[in-house]
């Protein structure tokens, strides 16, 4: 064949035939900003959908490309996106826009949401040393009463009266003035006061439980770190065999009718298999109001991970469905629209004896939460809308009269007198309500600026600042 014949033959083939383009292995969804996990520089990132998962891919000029799993279920992420809605402004911003996010916390005027839930770290000391402590608690500092009061004042200045504060740390119960600090919160005009605790003090000292009951005015809820039902789990997550202590703490708290929520961290190859048992135990144990599941976030002492094989909210929801044999199903969980909808999901159930009825199975919640649907929804029924929006907020507490009203309204229940104490507060006697929340906190791998800017949970400082939860742990804790 001569050279000219061969050229002719090539030209006779259609042009597209010769092109051997490869197709990308993922669908590009959106652009965002993230952090380099090595140098913490703020860098460009994109959100991709690959093999039914959501991946954050980012590039640092000094440390190259990184990818991290955001959600194990892309359908959930895409469905959740439509629940995004405009945030409410805080009453006051504490900083100016100067260096850009995340260096202007906060809250700066570019933050997209007020704080539904404020945390005050009353100490950085602890009575155990969890290898997984997100706060890396090993200090010896304790806020003074005056500093706690200033932090409470900060909260009221930016949020107004009402709302929910959680005392945290470190371990709040070892503060030498724990009772006085508790009284400050109980006397403050809050809807509810929570204590985030490992429970050891409540296990070892039943008198302390009685003391807090006596002053609690039915305003107090305990967030009990409770990760599973074996010493092996606690050895790996908390560095000690604590299962019996946890059960003792629970027994003492429930004996004095102090409402308990479990805060359960789920880590790969440690306790994913206990998720269903935690739900089942919580639902059927009188006095446990709900469970907060938190996929392990790799901040503080949590060390490093395989970023593409981390536990995510959607994996936990699937595990709840599988391990409870459908007591709760995937579709029972809806995103929290006040935060970024990919970060928090929750559901409520009405409990009648052994029967568990997740609310989304008897009322169609979607039209009340979906910002876009609402604009064309024919019957917005404002009472329901207010009640559903009240429940789907990070600042709910079954100790709050409002939450209980909202729950009763959504469930179509009469608000019974026996739900309330003589002071008008919610009583533990209401055993019909249960809530499951999943919060996917961010670390240096999965930090996503658009999620951080919509955060509705923040640390309240005595100096007048309030700093969104994830950003605080990564960049501001211990002086930043
Ligand atoms: S996280 Fe929020 S408060 Fe902090 S700098 Fe960004 S926008 Fe401002
Ligand atoms: S995670 Fe909580 S209990 Fe564990 S060391 Fe940190 S502050 Fe203490």
Coordinates of C-alpha atoms and ligand atoms in Angstrom, one line a residue, residues 95 100-112 447 452-453 466 468 471 476, ligand 1:
X95 CA -16.0 39.4 64.7
X100 CA -11.7 35.0 55.2
X101 CA -13.2 31.7 56.4
X102 CA -12.2 29.9 58.5
X103 CA -9.9 32.5 60.1
X104 CA -12.6 35.0 61.2
X105 CA -14.5 32.9 63.7
X106 CA -16.8 34.0 65.1
X107 CA -19.5 34.2 64.5
X108 CA -18.5 36.5 61.6
X109 CA -21.1 38.1 59.4
X110 CA -20.4 35.5 56.6
X111 CA -21.6 32.6 58.8
X112 CA -24.9 31.3 57.4
X447 CA -13.7 19.6 56.5
X452 CA -18.7 24.6 58.3
X453 CA -20.3 27.9 57.4
X466 CA -18.8 31.7 69.5
X468 CA -18.5 26.7 65.1
X471 CA -13.7 24.6 63.0
X476 CA -9.0 27.2 67.5
Ligands
LIG1 S1 -16.8 29.2 60.0 FE1 -18.4 30.8 60.0 S2 -17.8 32.2 61.7 FE2 -16.0 31.0 61.1 S3 -14.9 32.3 59.6 FE3 -16.2 30.8 58.5 S4 -18.1 31.9 58.1 FE4 -17.0 33.0 59.7

